[in-house]
PDB file of C-alpha atoms in Angstrom:
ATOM      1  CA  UNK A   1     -11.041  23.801 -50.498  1.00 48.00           C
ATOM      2  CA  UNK A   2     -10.448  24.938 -47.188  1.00 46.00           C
ATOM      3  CA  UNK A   3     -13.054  22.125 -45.576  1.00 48.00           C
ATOM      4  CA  UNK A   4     -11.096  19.532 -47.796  1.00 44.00           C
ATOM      5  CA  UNK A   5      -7.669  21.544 -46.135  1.00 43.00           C
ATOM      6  CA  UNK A   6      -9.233  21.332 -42.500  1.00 44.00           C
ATOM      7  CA  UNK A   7     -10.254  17.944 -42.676  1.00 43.00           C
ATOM      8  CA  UNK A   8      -6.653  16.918 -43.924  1.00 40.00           C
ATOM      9  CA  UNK A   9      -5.227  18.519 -41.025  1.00 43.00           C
ATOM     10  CA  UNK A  10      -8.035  16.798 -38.237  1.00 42.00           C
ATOM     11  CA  UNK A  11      -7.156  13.656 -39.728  1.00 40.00           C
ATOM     12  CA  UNK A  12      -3.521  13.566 -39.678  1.00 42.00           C
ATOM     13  CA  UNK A  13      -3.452  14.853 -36.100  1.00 45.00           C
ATOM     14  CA  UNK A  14      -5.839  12.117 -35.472  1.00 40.00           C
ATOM     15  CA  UNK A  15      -3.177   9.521 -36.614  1.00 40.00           C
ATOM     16  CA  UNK A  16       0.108  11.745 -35.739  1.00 47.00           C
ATOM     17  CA  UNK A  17      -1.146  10.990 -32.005  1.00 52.00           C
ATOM     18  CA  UNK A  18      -2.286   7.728 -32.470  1.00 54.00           C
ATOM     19  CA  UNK A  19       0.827   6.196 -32.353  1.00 89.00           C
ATOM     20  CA  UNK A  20       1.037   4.354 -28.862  1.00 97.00           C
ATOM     21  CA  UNK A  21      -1.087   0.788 -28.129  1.00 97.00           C
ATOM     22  CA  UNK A  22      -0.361  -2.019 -26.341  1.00 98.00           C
ATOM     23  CA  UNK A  23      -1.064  -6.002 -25.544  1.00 96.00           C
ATOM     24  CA  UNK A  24       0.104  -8.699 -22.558  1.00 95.00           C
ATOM     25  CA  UNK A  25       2.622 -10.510 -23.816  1.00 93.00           C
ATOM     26  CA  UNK A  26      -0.075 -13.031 -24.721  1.00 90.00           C
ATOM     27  CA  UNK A  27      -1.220 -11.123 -27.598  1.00 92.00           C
ATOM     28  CA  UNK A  28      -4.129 -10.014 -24.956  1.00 91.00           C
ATOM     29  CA  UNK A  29      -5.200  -6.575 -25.779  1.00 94.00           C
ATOM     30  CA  UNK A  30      -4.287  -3.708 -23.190  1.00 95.00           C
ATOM     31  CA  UNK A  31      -7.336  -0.667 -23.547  1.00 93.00           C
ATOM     32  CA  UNK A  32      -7.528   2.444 -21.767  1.00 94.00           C
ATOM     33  CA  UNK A  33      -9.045   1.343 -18.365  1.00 91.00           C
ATOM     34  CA  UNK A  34      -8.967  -2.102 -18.197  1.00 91.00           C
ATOM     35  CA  UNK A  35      -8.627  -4.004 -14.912  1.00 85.00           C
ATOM     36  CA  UNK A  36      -6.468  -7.268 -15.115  1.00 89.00           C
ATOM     37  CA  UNK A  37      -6.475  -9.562 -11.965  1.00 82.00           C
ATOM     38  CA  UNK A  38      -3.597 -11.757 -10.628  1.00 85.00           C
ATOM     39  CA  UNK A  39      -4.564 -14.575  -7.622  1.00 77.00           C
ATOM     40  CA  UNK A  40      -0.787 -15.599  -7.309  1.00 79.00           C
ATOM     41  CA  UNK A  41       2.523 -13.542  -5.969  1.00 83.00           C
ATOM     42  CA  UNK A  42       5.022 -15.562  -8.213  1.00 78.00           C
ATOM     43  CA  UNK A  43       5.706 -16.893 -11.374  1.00 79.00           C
ATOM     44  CA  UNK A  44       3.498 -17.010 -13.992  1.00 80.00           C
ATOM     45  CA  UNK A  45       0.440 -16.291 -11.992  1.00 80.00           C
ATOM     46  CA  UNK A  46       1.802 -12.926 -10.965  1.00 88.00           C
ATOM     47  CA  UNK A  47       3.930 -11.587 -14.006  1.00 93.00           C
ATOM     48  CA  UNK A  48       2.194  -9.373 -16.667  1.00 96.00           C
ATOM     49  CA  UNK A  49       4.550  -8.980 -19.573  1.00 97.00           C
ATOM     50  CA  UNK A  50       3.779  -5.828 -21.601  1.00 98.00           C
ATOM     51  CA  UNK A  51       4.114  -5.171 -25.086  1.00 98.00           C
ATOM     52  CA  UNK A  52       4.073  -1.253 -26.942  1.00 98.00           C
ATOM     53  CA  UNK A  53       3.611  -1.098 -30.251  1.00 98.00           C
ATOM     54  CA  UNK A  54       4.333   2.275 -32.571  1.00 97.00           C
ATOM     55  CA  UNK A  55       2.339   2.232 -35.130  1.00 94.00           C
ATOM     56  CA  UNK A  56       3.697   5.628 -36.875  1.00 93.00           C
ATOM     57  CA  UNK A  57       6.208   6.220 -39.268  1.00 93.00           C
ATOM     58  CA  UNK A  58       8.765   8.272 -36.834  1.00 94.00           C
ATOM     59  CA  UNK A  59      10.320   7.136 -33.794  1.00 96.00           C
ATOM     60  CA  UNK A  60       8.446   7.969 -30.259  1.00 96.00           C
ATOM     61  CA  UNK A  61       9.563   7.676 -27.013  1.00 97.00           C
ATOM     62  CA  UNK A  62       7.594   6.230 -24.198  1.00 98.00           C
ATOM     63  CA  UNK A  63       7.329   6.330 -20.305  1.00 98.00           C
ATOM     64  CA  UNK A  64       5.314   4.721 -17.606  1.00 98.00           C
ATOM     65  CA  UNK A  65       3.950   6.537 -14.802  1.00 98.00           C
ATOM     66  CA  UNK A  66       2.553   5.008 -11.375  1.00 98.00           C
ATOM     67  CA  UNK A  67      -0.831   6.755 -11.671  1.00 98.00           C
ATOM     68  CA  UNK A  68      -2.231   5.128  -7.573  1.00 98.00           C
ATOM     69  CA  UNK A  69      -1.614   2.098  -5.155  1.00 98.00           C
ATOM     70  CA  UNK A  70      -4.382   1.074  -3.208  1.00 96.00           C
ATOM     71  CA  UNK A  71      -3.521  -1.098  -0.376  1.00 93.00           C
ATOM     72  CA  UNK A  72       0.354  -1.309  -1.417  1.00 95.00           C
ATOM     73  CA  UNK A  73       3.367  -0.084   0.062  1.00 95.00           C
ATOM     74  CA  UNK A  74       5.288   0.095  -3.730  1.00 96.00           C
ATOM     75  CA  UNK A  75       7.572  -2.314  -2.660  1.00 94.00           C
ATOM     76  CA  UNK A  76       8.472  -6.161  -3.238  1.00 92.00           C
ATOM     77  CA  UNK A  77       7.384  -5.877  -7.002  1.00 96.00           C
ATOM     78  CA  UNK A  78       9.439  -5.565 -10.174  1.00 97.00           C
ATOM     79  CA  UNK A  79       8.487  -2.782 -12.513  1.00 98.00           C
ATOM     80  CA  UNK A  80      10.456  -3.319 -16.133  1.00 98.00           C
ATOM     81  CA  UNK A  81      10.410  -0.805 -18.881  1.00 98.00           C
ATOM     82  CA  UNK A  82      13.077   0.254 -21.371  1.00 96.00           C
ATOM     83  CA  UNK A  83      16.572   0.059 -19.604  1.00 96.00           C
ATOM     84  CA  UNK A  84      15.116   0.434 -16.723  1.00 97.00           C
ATOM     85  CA  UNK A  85      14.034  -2.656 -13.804  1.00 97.00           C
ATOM     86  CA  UNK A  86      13.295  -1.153 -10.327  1.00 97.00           C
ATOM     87  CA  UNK A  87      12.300  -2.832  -7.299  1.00 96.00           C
ATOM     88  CA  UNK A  88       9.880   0.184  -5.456  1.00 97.00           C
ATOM     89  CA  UNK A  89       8.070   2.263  -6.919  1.00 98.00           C
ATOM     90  CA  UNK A  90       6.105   5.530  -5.875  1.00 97.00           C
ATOM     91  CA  UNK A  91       2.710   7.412  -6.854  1.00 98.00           C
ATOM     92  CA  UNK A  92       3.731  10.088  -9.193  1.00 98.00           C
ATOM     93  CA  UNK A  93       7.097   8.850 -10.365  1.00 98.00           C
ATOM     94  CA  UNK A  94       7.786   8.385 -14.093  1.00 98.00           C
ATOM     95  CA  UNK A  95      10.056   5.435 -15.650  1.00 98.00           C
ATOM     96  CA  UNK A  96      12.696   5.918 -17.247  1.00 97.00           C
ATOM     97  CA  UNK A  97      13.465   9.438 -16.535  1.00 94.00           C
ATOM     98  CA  UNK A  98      13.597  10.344 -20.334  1.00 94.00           C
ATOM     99  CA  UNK A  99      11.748   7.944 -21.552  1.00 97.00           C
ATOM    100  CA  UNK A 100      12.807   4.898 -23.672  1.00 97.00           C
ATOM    101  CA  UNK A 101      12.552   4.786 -27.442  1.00 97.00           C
ATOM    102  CA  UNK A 102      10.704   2.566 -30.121  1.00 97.00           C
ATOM    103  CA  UNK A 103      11.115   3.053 -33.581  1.00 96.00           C
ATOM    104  CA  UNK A 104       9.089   3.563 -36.502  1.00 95.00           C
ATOM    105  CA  UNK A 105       6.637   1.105 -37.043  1.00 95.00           C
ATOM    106  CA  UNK A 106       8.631  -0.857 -34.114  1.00 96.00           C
ATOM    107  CA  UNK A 107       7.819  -2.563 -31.074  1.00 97.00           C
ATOM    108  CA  UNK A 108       9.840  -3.260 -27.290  1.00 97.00           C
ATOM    109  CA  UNK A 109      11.586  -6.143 -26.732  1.00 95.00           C
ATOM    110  CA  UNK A 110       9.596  -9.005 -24.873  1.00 96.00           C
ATOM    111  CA  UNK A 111      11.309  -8.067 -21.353  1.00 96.00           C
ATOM    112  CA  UNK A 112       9.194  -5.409 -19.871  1.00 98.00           C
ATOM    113  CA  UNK A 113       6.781  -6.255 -17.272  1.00 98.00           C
ATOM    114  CA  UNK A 114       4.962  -5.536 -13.705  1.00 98.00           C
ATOM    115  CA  UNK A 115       5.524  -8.686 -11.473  1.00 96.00           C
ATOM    116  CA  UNK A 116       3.636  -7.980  -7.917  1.00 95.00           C
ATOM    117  CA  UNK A 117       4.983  -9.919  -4.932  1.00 91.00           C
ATOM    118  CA  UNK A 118       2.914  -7.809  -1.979  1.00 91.00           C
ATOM    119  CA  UNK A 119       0.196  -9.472  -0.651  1.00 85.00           C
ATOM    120  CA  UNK A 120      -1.187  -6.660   1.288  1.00 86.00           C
ATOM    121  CA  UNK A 121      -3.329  -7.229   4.618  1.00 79.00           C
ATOM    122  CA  UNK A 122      -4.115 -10.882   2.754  1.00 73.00           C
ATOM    123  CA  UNK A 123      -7.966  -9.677   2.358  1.00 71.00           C
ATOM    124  CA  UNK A 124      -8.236  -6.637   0.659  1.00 80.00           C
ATOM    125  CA  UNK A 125      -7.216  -5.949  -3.278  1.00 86.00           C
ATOM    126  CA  UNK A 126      -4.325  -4.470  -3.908  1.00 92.00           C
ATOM    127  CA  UNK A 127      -3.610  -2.356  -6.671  1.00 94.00           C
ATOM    128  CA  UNK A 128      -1.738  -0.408  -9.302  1.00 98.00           C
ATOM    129  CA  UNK A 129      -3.021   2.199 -12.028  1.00 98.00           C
ATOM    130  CA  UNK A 130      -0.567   2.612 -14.410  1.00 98.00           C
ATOM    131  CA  UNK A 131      -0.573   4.941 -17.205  1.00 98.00           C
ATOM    132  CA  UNK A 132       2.017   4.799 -20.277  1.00 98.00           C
ATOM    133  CA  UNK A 133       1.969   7.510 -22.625  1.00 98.00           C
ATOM    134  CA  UNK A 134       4.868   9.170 -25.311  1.00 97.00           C
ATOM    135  CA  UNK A 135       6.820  12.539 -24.106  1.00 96.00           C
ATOM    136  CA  UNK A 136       8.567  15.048 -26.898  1.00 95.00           C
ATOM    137  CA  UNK A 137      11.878  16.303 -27.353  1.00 93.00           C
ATOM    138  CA  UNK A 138      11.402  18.394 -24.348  1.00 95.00           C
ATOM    139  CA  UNK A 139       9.997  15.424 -22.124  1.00 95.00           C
ATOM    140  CA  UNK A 140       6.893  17.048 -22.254  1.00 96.00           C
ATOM    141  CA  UNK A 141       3.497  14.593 -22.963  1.00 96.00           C
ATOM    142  CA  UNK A 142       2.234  14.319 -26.282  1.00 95.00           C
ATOM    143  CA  UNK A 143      -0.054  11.913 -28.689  1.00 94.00           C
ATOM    144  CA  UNK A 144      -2.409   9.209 -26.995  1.00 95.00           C
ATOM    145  CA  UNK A 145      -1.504   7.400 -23.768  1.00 97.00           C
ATOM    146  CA  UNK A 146      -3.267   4.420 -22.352  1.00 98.00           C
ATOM    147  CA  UNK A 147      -3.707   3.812 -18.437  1.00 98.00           C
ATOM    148  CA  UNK A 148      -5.100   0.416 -16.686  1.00 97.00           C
ATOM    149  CA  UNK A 149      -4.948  -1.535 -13.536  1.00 94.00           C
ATOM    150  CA  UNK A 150      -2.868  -4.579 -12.215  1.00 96.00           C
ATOM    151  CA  UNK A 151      -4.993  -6.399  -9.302  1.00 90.00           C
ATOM    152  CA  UNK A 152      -3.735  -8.746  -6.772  1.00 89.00           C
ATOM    153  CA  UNK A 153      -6.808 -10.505  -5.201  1.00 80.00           C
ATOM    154  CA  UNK A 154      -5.360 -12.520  -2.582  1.00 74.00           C
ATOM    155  CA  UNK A 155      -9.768 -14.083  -1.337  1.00 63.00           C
ATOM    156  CA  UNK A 156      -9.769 -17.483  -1.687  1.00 52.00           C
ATOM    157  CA  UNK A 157     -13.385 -18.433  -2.824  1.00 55.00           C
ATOM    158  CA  UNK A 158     -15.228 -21.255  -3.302  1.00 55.00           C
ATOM    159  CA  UNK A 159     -14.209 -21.073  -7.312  1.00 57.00           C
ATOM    160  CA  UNK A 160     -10.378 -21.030  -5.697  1.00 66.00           C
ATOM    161  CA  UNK A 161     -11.114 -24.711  -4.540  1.00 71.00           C
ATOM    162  CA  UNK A 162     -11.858 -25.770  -7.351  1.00 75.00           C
ATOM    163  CA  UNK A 163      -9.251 -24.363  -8.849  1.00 78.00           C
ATOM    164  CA  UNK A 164      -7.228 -26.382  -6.566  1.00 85.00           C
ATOM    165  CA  UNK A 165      -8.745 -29.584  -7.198  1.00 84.00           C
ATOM    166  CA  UNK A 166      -8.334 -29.177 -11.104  1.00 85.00           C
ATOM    167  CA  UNK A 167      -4.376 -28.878 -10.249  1.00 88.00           C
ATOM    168  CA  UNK A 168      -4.736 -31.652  -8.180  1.00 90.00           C
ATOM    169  CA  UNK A 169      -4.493 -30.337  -4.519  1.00 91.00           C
ATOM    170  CA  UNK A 170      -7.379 -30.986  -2.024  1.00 87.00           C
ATOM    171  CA  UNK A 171      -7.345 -28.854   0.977  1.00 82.00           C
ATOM    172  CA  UNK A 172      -8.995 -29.755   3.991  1.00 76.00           C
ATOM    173  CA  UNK A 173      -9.711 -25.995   5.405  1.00 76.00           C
ATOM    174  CA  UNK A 174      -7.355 -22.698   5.095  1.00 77.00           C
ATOM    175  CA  UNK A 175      -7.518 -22.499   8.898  1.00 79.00           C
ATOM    176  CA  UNK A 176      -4.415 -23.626  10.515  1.00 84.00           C
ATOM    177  CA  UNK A 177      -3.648 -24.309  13.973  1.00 83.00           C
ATOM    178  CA  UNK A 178      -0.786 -26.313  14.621  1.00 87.00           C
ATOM    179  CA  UNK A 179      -1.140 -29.044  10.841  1.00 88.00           C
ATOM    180  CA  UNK A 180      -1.843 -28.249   7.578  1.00 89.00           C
ATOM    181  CA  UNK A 181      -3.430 -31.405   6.078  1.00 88.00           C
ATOM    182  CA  UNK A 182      -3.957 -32.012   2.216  1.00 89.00           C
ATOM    183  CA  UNK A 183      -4.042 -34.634  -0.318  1.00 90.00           C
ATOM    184  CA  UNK A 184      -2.620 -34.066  -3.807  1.00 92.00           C
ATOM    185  CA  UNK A 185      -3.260 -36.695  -6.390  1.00 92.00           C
ATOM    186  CA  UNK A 186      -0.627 -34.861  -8.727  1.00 90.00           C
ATOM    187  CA  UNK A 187       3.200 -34.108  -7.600  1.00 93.00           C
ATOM    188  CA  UNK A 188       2.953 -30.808  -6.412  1.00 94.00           C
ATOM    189  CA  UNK A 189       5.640 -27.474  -5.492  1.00 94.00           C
ATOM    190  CA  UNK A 190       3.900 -25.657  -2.834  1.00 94.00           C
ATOM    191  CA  UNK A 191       5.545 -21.914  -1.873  1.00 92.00           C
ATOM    192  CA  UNK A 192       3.831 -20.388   1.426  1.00 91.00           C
ATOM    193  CA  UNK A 193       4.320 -16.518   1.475  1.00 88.00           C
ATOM    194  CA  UNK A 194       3.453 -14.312   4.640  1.00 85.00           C
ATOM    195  CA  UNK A 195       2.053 -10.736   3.717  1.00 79.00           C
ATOM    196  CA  UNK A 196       5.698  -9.294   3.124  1.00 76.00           C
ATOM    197  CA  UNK A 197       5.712 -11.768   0.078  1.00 79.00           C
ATOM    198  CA  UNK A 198       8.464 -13.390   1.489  1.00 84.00           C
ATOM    199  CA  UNK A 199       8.466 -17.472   1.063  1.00 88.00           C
ATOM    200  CA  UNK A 200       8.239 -19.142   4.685  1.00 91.00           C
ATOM    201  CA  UNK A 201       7.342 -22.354   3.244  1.00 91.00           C
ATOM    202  CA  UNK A 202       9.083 -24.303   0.470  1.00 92.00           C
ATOM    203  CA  UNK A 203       8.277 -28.117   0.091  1.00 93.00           C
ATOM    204  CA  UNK A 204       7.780 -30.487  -2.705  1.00 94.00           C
ATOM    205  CA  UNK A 205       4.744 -33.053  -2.294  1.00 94.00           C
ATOM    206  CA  UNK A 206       4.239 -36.286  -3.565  1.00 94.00           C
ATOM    207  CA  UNK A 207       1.333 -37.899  -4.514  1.00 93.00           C
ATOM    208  CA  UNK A 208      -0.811 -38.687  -1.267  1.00 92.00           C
ATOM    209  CA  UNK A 209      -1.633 -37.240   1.926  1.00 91.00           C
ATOM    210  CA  UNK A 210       0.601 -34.798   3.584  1.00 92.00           C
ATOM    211  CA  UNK A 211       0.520 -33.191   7.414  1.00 90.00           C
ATOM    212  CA  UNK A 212       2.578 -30.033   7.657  1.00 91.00           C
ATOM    213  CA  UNK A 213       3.362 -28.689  10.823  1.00 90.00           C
ATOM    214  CA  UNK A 214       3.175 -25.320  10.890  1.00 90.00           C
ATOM    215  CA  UNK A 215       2.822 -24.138  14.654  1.00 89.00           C
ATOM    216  CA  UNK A 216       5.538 -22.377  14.550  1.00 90.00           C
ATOM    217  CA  UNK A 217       4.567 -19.541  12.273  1.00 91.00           C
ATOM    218  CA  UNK A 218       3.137 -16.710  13.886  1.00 91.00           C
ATOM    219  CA  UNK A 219      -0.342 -16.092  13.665  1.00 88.00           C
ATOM    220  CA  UNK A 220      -1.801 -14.209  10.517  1.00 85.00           C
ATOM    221  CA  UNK A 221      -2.736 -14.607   7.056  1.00 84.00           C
ATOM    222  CA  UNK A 222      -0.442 -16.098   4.507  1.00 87.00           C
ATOM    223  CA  UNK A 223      -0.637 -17.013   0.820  1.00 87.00           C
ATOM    224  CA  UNK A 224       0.177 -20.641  -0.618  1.00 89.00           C
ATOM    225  CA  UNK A 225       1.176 -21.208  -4.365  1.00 89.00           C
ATOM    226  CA  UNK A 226       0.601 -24.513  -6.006  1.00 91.00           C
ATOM    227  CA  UNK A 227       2.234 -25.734  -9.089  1.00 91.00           C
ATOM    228  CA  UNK A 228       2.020 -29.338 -10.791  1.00 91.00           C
ATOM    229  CA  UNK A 229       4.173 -31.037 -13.028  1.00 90.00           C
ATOM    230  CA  UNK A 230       2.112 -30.073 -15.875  1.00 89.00           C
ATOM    231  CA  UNK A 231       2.531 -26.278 -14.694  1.00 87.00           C
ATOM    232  CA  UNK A 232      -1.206 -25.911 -13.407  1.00 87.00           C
ATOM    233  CA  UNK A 233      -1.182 -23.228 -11.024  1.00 86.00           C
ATOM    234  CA  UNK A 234      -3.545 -22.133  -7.733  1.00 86.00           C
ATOM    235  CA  UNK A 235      -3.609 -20.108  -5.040  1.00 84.00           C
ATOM    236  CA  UNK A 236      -5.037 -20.525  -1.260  1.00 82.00           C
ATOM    237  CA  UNK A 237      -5.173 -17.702   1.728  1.00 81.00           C
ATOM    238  CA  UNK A 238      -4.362 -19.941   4.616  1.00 85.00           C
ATOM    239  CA  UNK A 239      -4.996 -18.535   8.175  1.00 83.00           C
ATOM    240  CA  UNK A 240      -3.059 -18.978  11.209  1.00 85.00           C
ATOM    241  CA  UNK A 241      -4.819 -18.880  14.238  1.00 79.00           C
TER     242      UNK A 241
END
């Protein structure tokens, strides 16, 4: 009787802390430790919308911590969670304060995300470990929590080409001097961001060939976004010699 008793008790812990998971907005699971990688710094190419679901019969209340940043400064990024949007973030720091709560058998609402607008040194990855777990009445952690990675990977590749093509932009190198010259067979909204995510380039192309002077942006790396009318994305790293 007391085995029976013992293993009564194991297994409702086991389920009175398994109470947190999670998905992308997509339905895409989120597991402990995953990596997810991002090649753009706007739209829908950088925006991860995240979903918690309680799957317990009593009302929990969940936080999000910033676990590391490699290669990031924590700012020009929007972090979403409960009530709570902010627009820097920093290693250690917990969001909201006291949590935010979901009830029984409940789920968020559809607006929380991590949207990353930092482009870094335009080379390396950057990065954010995030880890979202349930606190008590006391704020103190409790039950199952799961942590995973966002990943901006700003290297254009030869796959990253033909990822342009397929959206209908041909590019004839990503290093710049004074023109940038491409041919788009698709109308096209190209964004240019420098590596402070801010847009220094805005135009809308037309089908056909297209020379855009751009000698007098300072030399450096920059990132250019590339959406057609059908909402096809792609990213380049351009460099400015």
């Amino acid at each position: 009787m007391k085995k029976i008793l013992f293993s009564l008790f194991i297994l409702t812990s086991y389920f009175g802390f398994s109470q947190l998971t999670m998905a992308k907005l997509d339905g895409t699971p989120i597991n402990n430790n995953d990596i997810f990688t991002y090649n753009s710094l706007v739209g829908a190419g950088s925006y991860m919308g995240l979903k918690m679901f309680n799957t317990s019969d009593s009302n929990i209340k969940v936080k999000g911590k910033i676990v590391s940043m490699t290669n990031a400064t924590g700012g020009n990024l929007q972090f979403c969670i409960g009530p709570v949007c902010v627009n820097n973030i920093t290693v250690g720091n917990s969001y909201p304060n006291s949590g935010f709560t979901i009830e029984a058998n409940g789920e968020n609402g559809n607006f929380d995300h991590f949207d990353n607008h930092y482009a870094g040194d335009g080379v390396n990855p950057v990065e954010y470990t995030l880890k979202f777990y349930m606190i008590n009445a006391s704020n103190v952690e409790v039950g199952n929590s799961i942590t995973f990675t966002y990943r901006y990977n700003p290297t254009l590749s030869t796959s990253d080409f033909e990822s342009l093509a397929n959206t209908g932009v041909v590019l004839q190198s990503n290093l710049l001097q004074d023109q940038m010259h491409l041919v788009v067979s698709k109308n096209i909204q190209m964004d240019l961001f420098d590596l402070n995510g801010r847009i220094v380039v805005a135009k809308k192309l037309n089908t056909g060939e297209h020379h855009l002077f751009v000698s007098d942006l300072p030399t450096g790396i920059y990132i250019a976004n590339f959406t057609n009318e059908e909402g096809k994305k792609a990213t380049a790293k351009l460099i400015k010699k």
